[in-house]
CSV table of C-alpha atoms in Angstrom, one decimal:
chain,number,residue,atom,x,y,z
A,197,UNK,CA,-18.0,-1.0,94.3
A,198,UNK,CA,-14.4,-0.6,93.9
A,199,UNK,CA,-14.5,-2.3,90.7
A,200,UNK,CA,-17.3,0.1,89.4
A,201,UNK,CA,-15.4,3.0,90.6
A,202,UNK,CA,-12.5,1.7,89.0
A,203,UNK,CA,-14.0,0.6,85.2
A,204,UNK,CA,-15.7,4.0,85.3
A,205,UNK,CA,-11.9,5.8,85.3
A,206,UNK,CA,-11.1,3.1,82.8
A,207,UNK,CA,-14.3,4.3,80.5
A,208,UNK,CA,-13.8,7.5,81.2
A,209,UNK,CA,-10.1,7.8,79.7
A,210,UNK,CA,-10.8,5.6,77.5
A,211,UNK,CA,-13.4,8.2,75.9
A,212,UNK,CA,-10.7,10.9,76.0
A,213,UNK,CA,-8.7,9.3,74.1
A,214,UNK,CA,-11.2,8.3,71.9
A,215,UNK,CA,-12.2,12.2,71.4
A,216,UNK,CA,-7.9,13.2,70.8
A,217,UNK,CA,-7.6,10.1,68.5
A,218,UNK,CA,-10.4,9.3,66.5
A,219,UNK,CA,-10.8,11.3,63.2
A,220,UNK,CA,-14.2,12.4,61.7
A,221,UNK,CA,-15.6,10.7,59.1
A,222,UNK,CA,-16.8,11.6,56.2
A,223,UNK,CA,-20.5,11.8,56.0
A,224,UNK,CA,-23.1,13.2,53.7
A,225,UNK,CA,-23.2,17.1,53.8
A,226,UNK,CA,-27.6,16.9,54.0
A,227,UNK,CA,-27.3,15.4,57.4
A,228,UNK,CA,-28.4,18.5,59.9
A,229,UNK,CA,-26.0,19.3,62.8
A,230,UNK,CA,-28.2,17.0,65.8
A,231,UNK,CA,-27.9,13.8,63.3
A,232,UNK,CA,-24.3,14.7,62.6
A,233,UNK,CA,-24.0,14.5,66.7
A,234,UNK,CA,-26.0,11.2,67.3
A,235,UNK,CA,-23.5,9.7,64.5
A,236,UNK,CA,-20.3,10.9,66.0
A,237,UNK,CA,-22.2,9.6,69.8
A,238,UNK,CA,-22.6,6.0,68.1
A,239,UNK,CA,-19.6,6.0,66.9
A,240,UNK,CA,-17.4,6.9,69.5
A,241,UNK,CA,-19.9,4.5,71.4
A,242,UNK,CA,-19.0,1.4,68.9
A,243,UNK,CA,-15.4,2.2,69.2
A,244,UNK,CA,-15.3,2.2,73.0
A,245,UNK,CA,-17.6,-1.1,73.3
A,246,UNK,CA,-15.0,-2.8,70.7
A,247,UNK,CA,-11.6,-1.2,72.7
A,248,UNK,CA,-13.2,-3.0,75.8
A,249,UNK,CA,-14.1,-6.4,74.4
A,250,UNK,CA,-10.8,-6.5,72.7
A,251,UNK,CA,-9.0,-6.3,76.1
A,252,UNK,CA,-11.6,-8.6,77.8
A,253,UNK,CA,-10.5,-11.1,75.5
A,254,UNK,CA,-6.6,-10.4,75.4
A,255,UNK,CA,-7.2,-10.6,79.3
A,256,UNK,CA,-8.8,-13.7,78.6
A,257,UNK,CA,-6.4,-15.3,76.4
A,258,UNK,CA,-3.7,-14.1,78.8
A,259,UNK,CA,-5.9,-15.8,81.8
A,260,UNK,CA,-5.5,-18.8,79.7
A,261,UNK,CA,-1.7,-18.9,79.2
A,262,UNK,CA,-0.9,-18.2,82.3
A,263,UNK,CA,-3.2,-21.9,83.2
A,264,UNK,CA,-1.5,-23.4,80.5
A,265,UNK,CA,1.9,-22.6,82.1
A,266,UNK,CA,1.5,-23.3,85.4
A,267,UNK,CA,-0.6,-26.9,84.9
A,268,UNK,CA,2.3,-27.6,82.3
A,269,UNK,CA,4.7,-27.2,85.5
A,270,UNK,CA,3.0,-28.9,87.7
A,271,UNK,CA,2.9,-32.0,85.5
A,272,UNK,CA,7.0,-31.3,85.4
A,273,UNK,CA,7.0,-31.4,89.1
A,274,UNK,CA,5.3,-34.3,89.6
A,275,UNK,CA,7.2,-35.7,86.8
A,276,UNK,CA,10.9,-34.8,88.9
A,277,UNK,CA,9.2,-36.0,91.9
A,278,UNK,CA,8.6,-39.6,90.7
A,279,UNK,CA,11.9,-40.4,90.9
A,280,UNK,CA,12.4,-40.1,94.4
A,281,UNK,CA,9.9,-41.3,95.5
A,282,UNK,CA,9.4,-44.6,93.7
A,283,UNK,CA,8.3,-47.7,95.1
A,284,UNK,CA,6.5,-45.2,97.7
A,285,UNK,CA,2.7,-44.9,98.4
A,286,UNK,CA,3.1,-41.3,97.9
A,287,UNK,CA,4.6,-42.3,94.4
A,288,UNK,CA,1.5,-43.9,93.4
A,289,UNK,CA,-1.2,-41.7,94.8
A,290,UNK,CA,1.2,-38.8,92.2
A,291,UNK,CA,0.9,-41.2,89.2
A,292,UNK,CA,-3.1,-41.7,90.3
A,293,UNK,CA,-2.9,-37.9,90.2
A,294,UNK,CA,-1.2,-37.3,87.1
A,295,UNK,CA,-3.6,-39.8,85.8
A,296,UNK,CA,-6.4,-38.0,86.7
A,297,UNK,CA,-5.7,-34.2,85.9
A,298,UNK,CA,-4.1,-35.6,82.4
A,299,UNK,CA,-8.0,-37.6,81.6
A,300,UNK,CA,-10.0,-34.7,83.1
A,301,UNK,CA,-8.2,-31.5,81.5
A,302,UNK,CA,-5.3,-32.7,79.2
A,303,UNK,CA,-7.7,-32.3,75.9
A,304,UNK,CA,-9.0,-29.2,76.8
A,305,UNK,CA,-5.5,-27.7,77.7
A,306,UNK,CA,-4.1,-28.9,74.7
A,307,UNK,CA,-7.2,-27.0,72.7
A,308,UNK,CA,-6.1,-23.9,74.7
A,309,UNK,CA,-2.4,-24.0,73.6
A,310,UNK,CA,-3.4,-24.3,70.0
A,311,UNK,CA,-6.2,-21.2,70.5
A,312,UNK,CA,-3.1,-19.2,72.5
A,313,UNK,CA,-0.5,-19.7,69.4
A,314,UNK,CA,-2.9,-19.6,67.1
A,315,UNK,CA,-4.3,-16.4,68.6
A,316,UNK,CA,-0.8,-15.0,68.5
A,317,UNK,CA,0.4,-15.7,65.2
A,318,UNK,CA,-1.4,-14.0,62.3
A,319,UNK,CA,-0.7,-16.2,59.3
A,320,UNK,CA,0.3,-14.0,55.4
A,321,UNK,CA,-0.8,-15.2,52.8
A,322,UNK,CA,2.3,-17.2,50.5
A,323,UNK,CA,4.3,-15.2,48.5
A,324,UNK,CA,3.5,-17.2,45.6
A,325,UNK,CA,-0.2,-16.6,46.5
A,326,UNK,CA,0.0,-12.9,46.6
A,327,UNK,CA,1.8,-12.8,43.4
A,328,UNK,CA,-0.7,-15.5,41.1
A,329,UNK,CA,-3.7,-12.9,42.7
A,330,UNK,CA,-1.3,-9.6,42.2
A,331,UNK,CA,-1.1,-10.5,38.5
A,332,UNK,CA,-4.6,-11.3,37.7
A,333,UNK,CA,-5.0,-7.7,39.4
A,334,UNK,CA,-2.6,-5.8,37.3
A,335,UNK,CA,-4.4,-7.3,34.2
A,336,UNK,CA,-8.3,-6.7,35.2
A,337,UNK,CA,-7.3,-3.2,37.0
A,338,UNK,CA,-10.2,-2.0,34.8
A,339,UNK,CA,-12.5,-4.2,37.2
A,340,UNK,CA,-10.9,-5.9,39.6
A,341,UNK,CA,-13.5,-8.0,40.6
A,342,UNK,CA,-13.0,-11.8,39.4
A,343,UNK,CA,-16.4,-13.8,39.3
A,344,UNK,CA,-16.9,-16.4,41.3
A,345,UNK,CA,-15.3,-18.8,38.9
A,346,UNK,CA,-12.3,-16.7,38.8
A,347,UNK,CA,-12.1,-16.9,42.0
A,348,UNK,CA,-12.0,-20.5,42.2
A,349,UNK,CA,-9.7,-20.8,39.7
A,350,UNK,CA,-7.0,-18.1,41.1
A,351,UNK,CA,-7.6,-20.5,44.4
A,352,UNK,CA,-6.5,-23.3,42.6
A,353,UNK,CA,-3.6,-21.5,40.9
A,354,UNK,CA,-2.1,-19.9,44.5
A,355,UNK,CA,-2.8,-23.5,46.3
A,356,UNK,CA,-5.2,-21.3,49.0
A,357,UNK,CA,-8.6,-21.5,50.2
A,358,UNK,CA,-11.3,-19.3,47.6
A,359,UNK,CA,-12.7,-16.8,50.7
A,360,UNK,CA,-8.8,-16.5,50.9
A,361,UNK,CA,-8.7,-15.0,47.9
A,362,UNK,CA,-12.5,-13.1,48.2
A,363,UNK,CA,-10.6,-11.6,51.8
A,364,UNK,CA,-7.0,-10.2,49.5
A,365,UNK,CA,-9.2,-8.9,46.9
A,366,UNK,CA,-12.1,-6.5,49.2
A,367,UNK,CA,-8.6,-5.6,51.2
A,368,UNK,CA,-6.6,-5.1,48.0
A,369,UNK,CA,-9.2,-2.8,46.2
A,370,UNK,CA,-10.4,-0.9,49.6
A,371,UNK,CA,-6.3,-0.2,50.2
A,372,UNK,CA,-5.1,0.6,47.0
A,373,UNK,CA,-7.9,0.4,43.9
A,374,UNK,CA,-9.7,3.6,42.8
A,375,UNK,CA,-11.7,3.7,39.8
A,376,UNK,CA,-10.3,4.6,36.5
A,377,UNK,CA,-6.9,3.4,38.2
């Protein structure tokens, strides 16, 4: 109940700051005033649905750090144990251990350090990428939209995949292209 309670506060300032924060949008002037409203509702709707699964999944991700980290120290524990004890029986029932936590989840923790860092680091495109595509912009500002073709030969030329180059070019014309440019 508590947690009810509680992710109704969250909703609830979350949908405050939605109202201080989010601009209008542009929208067609024949719309009448009570379709204008329902838009603006679904809207603000959409943005608070995506605020919320965005920080389910940052929890998430920080959820699975934090089980990274701590079975990565305890297989340094039981690695400094050894030592000590060896030639013990408690020696081999921590190698049987190790053994078994390292067949059962070593794979799957190594998948969730590679999701963790990959999730972290946001790759750019190479310079010399950007500036093979940058060109063939400059020169087709007119129309900036290479054919499919094109775009398989401006992959080849920057060395990057061809929906790479599909991605910079919707991002490149929707930031900076207007027509007549």
């Amino acid at each position: 109940v508590d947690e009810a309670a509680e992710e109704d506060e969250v909703d609830e300032a979350a949908e405050e700051e939605m109202r201080l924060h989010v601009p209008r949008l542009d929208v067609p002037h024949h719309l009448s005033a009570s379709e204008l409203s329902l838009l603006d509702d679904a809207v603000h709707t959409l943005i608070l649905v995506l605020r919320r699964r965005r920080e389910r999944a940052d929890h998430f991700y920080a959820t699975m750090q934090e089980f990274v980290n701590e079975y990565t120290a305890l297989q340094q524990d039981l690695s400094s144990a050894e030592p000590l004890l060896k030639g013990s029986h408690l020696s081999n029932k921590i190698q049987q251990m190790k053994e078994t936590v390292k067949r059962k989840y070593g794979t799957k923790v190594q998948e969730l350090q590679k999701e963790c860092v990959n999730k972290r680091r946001r790759a750019n495109l190479p310079k010399s990428a950007v500036e093979v595509m940058e060109k063939w912009f400059r020169e087709n500002s007119d129309k900036p939209y290479p054919s499919e073709e094109q775009k398989r030969l401006l992959a080849v030329d920057a060395n990057i995949k061809e929906d790479q180059v599909s991605n910079w070019f919707v991002n490149v014309r929707k930031r900076y292209w207007r027509p007549g440019m």
